[in-house]
mmCIF file of C-alpha atoms and ligand atoms in Angstrom:
data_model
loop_
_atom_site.group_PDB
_atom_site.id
_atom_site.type_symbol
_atom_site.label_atom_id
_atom_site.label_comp_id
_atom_site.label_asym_id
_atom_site.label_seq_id
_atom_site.Cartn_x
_atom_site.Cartn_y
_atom_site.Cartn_z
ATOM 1 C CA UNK A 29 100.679 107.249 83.367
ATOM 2 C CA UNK A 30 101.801 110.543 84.947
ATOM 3 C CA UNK A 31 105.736 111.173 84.482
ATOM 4 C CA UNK A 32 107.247 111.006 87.765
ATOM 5 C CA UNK A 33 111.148 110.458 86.307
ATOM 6 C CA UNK A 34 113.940 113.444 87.712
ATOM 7 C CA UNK A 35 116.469 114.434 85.575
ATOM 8 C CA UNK A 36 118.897 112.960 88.519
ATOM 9 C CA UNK A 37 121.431 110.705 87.271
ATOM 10 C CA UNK A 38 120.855 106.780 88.710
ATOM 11 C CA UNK A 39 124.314 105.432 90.142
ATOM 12 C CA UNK A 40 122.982 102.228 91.545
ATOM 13 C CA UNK A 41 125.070 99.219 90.034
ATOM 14 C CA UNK A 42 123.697 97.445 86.464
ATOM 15 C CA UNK A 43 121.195 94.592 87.532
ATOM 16 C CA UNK A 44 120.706 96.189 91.547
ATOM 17 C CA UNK A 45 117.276 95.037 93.026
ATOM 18 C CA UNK A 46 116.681 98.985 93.549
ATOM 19 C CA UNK A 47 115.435 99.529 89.831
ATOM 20 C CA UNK A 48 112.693 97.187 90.589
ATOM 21 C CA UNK A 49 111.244 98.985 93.922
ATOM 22 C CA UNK A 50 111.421 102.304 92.083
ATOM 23 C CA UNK A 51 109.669 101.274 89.051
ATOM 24 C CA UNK A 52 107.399 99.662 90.939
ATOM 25 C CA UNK A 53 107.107 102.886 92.773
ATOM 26 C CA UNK A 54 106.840 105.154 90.161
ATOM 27 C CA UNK A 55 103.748 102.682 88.629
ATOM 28 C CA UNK A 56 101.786 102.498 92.003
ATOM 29 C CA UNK A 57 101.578 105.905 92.437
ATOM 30 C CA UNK A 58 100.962 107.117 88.927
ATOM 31 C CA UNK A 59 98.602 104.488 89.134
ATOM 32 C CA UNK A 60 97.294 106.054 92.162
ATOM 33 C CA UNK A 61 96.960 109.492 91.103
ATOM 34 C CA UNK A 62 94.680 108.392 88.435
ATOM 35 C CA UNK A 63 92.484 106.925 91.098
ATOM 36 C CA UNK A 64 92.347 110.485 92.634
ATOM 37 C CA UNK A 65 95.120 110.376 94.865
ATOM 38 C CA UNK A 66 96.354 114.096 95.015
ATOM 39 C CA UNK A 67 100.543 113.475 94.391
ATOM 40 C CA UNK A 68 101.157 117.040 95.569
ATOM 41 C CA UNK A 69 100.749 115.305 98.727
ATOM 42 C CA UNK A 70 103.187 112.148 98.629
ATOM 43 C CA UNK A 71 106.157 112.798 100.637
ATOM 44 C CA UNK A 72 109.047 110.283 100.694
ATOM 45 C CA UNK A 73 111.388 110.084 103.294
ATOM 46 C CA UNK A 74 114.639 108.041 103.078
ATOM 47 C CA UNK A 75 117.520 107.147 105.020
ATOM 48 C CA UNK A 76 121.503 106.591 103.741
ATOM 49 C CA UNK A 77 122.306 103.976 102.077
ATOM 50 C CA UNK A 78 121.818 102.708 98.189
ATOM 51 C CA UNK A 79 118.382 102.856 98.791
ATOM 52 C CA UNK A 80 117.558 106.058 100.038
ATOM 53 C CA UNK A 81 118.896 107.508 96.534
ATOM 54 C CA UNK A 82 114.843 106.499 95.501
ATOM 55 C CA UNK A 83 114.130 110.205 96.625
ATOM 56 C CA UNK A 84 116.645 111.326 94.446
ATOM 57 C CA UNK A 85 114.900 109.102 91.468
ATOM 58 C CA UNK A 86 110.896 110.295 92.081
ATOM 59 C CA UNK A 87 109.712 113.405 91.038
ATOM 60 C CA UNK A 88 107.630 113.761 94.583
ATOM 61 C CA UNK A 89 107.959 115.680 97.680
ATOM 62 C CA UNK A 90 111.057 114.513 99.569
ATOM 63 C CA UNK A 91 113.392 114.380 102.958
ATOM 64 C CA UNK A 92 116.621 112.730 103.011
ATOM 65 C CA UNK A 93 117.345 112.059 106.417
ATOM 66 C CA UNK A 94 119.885 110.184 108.677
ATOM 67 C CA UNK A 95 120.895 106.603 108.804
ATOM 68 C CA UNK A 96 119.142 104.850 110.887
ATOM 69 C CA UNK A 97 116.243 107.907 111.174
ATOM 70 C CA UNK A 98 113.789 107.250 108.608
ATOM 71 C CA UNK A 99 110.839 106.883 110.453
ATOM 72 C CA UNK A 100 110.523 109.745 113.159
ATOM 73 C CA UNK A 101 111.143 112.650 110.695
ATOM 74 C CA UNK A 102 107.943 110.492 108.935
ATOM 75 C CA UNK A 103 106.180 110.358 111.841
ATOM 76 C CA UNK A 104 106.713 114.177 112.449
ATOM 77 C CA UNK A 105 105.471 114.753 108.987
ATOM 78 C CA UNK A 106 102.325 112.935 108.902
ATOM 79 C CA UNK A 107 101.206 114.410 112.860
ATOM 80 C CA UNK A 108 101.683 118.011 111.340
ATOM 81 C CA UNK A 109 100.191 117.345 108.403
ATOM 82 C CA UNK A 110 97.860 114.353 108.691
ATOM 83 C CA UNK A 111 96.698 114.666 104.943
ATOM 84 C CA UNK A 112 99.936 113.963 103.354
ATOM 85 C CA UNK A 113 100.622 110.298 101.990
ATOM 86 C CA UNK A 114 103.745 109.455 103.567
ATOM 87 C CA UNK A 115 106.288 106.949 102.450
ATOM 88 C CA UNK A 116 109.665 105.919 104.417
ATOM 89 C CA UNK A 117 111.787 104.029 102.273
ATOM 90 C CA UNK A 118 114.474 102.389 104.521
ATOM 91 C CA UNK A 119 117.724 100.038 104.028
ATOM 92 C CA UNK A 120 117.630 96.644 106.214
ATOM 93 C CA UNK A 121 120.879 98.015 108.098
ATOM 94 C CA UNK A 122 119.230 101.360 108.234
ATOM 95 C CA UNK A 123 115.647 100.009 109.900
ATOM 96 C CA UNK A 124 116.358 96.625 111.490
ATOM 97 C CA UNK A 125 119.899 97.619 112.323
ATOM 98 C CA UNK A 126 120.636 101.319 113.529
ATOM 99 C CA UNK A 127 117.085 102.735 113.464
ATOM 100 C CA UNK A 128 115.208 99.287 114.852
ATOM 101 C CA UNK A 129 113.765 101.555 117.852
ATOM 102 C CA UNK A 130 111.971 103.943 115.652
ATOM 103 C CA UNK A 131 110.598 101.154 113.509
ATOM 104 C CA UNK A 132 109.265 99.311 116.545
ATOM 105 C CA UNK A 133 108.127 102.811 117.967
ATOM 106 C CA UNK A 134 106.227 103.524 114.264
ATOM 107 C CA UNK A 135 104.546 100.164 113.901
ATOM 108 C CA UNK A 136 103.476 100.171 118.141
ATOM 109 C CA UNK A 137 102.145 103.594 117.617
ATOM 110 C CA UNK A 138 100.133 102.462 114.147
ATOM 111 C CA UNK A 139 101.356 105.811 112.457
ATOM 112 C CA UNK A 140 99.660 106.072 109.278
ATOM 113 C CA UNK A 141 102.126 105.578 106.845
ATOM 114 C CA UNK A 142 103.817 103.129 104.673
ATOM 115 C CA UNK A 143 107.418 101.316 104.875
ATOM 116 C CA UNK A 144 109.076 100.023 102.234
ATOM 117 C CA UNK A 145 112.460 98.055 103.158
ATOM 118 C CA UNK A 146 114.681 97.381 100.983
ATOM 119 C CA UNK A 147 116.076 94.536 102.601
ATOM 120 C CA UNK A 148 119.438 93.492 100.307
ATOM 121 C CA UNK A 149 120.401 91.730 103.627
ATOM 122 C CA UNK A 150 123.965 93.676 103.398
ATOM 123 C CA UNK A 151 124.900 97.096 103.975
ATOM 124 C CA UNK A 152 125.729 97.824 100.233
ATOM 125 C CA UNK A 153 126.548 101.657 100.446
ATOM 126 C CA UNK A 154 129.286 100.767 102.778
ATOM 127 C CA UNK A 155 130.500 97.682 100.335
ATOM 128 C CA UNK A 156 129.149 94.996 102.311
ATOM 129 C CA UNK A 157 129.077 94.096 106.323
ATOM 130 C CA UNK A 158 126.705 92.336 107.643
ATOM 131 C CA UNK A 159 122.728 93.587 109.263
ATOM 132 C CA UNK A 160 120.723 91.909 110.974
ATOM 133 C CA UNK A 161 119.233 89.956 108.071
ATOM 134 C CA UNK A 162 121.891 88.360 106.677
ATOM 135 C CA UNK A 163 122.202 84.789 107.441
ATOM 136 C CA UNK A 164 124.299 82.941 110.149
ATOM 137 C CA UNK A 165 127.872 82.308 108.359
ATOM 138 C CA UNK A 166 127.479 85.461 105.874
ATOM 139 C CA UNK A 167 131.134 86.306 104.912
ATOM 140 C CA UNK A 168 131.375 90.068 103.968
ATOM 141 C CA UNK A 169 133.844 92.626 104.802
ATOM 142 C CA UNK A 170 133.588 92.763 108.212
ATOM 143 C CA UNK A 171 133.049 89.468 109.006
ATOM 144 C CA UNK A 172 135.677 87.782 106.524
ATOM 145 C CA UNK A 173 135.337 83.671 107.895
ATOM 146 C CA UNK A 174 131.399 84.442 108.664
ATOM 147 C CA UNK A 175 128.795 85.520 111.078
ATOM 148 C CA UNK A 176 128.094 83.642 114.328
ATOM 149 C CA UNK A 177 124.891 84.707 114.961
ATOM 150 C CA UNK A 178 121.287 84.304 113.345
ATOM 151 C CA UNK A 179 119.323 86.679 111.462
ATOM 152 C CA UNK A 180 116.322 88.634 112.873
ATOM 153 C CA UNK A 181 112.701 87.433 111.156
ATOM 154 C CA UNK A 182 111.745 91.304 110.662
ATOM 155 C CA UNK A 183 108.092 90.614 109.581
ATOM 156 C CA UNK A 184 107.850 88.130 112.561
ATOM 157 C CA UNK A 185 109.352 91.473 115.127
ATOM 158 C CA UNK A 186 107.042 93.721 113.467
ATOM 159 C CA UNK A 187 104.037 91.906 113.933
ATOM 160 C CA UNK A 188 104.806 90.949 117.568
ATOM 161 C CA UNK A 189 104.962 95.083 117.652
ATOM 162 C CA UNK A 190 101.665 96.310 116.285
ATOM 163 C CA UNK A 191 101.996 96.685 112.586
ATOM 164 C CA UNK A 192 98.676 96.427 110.880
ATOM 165 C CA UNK A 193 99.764 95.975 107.741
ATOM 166 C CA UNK A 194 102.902 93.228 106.665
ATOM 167 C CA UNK A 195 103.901 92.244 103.484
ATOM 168 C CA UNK A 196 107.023 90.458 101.475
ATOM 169 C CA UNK A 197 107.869 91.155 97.728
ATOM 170 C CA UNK A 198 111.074 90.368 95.981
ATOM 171 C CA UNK A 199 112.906 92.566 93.436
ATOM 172 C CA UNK A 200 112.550 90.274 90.949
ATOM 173 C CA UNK A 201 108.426 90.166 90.865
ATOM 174 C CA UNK A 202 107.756 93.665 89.258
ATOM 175 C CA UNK A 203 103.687 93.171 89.309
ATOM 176 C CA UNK A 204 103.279 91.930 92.803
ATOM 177 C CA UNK A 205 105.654 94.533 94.429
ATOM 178 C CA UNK A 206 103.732 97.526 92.442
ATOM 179 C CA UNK A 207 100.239 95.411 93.556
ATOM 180 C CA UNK A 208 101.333 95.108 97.199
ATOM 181 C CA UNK A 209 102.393 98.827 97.382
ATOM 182 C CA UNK A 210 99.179 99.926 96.207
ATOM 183 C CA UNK A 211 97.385 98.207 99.002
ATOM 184 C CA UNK A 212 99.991 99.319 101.588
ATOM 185 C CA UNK A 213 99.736 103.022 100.602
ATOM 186 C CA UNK A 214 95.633 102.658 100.791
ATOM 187 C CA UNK A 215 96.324 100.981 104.373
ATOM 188 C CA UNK A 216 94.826 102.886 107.300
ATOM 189 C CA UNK A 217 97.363 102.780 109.854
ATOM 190 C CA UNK A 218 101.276 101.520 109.513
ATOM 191 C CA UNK A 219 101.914 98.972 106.500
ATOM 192 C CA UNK A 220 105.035 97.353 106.212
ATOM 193 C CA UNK A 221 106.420 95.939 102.663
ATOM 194 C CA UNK A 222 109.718 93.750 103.221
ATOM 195 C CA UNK A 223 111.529 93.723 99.866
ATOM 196 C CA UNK A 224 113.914 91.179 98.991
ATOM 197 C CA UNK A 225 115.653 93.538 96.839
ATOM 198 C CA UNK A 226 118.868 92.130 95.752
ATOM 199 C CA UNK A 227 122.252 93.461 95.701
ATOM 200 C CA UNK A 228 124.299 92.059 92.729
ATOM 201 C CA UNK A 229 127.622 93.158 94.020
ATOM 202 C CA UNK A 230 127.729 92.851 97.736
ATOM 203 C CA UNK A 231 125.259 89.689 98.180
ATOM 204 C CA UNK A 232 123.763 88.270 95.089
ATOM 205 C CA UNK A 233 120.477 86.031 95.756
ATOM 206 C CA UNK A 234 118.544 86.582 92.568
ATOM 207 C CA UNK A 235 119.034 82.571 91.938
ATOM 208 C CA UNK A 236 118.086 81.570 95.317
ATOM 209 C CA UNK A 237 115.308 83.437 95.695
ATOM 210 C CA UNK A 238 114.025 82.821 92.518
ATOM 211 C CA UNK A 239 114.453 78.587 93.361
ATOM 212 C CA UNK A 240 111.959 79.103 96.480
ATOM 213 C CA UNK A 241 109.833 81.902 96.430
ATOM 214 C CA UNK A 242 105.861 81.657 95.765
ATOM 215 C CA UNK A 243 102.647 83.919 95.834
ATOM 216 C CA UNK A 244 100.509 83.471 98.813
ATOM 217 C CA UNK A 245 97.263 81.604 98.063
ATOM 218 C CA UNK A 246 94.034 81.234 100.081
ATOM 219 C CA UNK A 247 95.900 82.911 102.728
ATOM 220 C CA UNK A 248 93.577 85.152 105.145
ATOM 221 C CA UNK A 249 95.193 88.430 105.843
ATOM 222 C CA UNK A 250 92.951 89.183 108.925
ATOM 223 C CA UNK A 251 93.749 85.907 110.669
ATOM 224 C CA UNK A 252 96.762 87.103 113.195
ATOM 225 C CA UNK A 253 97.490 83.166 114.113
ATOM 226 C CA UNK A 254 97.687 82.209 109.684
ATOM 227 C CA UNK A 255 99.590 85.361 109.517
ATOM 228 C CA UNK A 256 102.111 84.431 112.329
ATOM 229 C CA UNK A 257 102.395 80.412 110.644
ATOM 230 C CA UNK A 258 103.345 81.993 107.224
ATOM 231 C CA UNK A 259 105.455 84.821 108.181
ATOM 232 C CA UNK A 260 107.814 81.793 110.268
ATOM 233 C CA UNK A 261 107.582 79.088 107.511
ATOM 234 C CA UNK A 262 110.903 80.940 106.159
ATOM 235 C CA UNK A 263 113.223 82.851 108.845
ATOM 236 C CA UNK A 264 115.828 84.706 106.377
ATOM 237 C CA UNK A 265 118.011 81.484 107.761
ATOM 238 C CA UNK A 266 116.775 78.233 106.820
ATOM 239 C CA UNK A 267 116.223 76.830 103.541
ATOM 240 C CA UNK A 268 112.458 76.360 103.134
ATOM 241 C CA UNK A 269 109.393 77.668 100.520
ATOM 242 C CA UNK A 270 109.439 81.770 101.005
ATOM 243 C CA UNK A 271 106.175 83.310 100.392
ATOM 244 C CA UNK A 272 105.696 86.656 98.888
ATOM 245 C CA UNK A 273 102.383 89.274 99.411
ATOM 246 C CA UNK A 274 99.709 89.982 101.868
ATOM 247 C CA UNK A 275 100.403 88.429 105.088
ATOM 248 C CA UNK A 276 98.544 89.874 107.564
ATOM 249 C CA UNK A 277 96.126 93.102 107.461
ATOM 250 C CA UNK A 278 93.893 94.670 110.781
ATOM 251 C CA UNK A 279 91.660 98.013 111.659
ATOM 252 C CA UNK A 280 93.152 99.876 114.255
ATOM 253 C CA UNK A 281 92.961 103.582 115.460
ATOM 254 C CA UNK A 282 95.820 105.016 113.866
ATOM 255 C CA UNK A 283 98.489 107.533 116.201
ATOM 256 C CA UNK A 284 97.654 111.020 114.556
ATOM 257 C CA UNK A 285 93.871 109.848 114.589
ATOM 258 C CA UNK A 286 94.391 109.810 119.178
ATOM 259 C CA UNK A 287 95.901 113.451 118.567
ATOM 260 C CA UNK A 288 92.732 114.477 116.919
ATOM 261 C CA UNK A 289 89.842 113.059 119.344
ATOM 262 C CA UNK A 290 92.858 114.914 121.908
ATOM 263 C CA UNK A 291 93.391 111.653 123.445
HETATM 264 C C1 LIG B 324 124.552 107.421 111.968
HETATM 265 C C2 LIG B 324 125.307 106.773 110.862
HETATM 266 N N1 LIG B 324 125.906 105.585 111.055
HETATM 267 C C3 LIG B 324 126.570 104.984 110.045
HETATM 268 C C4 LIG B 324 126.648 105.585 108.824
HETATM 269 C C5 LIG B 324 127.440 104.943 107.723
HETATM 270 N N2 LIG B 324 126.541 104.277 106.785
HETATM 271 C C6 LIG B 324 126.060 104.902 105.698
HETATM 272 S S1 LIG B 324 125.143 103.909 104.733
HETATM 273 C C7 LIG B 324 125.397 102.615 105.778
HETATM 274 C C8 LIG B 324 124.846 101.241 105.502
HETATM 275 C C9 LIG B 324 123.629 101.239 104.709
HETATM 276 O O1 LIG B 324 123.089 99.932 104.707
HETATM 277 P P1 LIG B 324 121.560 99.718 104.504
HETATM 278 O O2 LIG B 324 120.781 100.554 105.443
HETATM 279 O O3 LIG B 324 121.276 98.264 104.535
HETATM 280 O O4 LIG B 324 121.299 100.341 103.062
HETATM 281 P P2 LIG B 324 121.805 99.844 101.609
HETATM 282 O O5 LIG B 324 123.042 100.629 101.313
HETATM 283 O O6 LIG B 324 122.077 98.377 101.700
HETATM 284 O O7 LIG B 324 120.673 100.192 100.711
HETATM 285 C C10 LIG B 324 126.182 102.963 106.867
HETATM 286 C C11 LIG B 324 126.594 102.064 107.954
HETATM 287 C C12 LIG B 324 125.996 106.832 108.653
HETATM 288 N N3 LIG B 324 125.951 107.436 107.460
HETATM 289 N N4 LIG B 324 125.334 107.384 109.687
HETATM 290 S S1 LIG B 325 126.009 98.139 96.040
HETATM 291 FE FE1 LIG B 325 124.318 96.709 95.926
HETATM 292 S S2 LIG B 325 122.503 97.802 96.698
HETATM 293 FE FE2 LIG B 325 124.103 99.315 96.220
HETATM 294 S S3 LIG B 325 123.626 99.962 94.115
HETATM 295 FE FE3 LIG B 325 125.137 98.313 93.981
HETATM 296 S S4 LIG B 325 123.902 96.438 93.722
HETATM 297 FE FE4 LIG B 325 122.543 98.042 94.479
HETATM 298 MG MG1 LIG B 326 121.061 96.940 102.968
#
């Protein structure tokens, strides 16, 4: 295991879903770099929110950008420099809210990189409105008697925009979240890791999920219509089974790989 720990000090709450993603983090790539990947080249780029302190917490190359603005900064950053491994770590506020247009744009264009949202379904820097995940009825503080409107199915958007890689871990299943961001990192082309990561103070669904969630079984990745059927059985509204792992994986040109043939 290669030490990738920064003397930074970790202010995320006792028991926050983020300790999972960045130890799962911290193992994939390690894990990676054994296998030859070169970490002088992994560059992570965050937005604002409790998430985006991961930069802070990994002792890679790093770019703290703007709410919202994860994903073109990454997208400059792998066209410029198509040999870096390039990692956008994004809040559910941050890329399904403010930023959904450069997450569509990312995932249309098949940029070669990876996405990992951590999707607490709240914005938790800001102590708790709502994003587009949370469900219909979700008190918080700016909606005190509860949302009228339904949450977005992210996976479902990003499939119906061109992602060629989407998966779903939760914060609370340590070996399949490092396992499915291994494979997304090793993706060709844009790979897309949904992470139930839960926020103990602002919207705590540790028991919930745990009640319903399961690992995907003789499920095949390269069938779009299986993909679609899974990725719907739960819509971050209704109460049904949640599945967690490899939903859907395709070849595709990726966007810097048109810049090089100069089409
Ligand atoms: C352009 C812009 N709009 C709004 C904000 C205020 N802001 C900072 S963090 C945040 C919410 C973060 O929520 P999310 O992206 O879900 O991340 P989390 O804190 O839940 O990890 C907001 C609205 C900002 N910093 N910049
Ligand atoms: S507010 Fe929520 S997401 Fe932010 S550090 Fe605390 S538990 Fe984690
Ligand atoms: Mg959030």
């Amino acid at each position: 295991m290669i030490d990738l720990n920064t003397t930074a000090v970790n202010t995320w709450c006792p028991g926050c879903g983020n300790f999972a993603i960045l130890t799962a983090m911290k193992a994939a790539l390690s894990s990676l770099a054994e296998e030859g990947l070169p970490i002088e080249n992994v560059v992570i780029v965050s937005g604002i929110g409790c998430h985006a302190k991961i930069a802070d917490y990994i002792n890679v190359n790093s770019f703290y950008s703007l709410h919202g603005r994860v994903f073109p900064p990454a997208t400059g950053i792998k066209l410029a420099k198509p040999e870096l491994t390039v990692i956008g770590h994004a809040g559910d506020g941050d890329a399904y809210g403010e930023g959904l247009e450069h997450l569509i744009f990312a995932a249309k264009r098949n940029v070669n990189m990876t996405a990992i949202i951590h999707n607490n379904r709240v914005y938790g820097l800001t102590t708790g409105q709502y994003t587009p995940t949370s469900p219909l009825g979700f008190k918080g503080r700016s909606t005190p008697s509860g949302t009228r409107e339904a949450p977005i199915n992210p996976l479902d958007l990003m499939l119906a925009s061109g992602a060629t890689f989407l998966a779903r871990g939760t914060s609370h299943g340590l070996e399949l979240l490092k396992k499915i961001f291994k494979e997304a990192i090793l993706h060709k082309g844009f790979a897309l890791v949904d992470v139930l990561q839960v926020c103990v103070t602002y919207y705590n669904m540790y028991e919930y999920y745990d009640k319903r969630v399961y690992e995907l079984k003789d499920h095949n990745p390269g069938d779009h219509d299986q993909a679609e059927k899974k990725i719907r059985e739960w819509d971050y509204n209704k109460d049904a089974p949640i599945a967690l792992g490899v939903f859907y994986k395709k070849d595709a040109p990726t966007f810097e790989e048109g810049f090089k043939r100069g089409s």
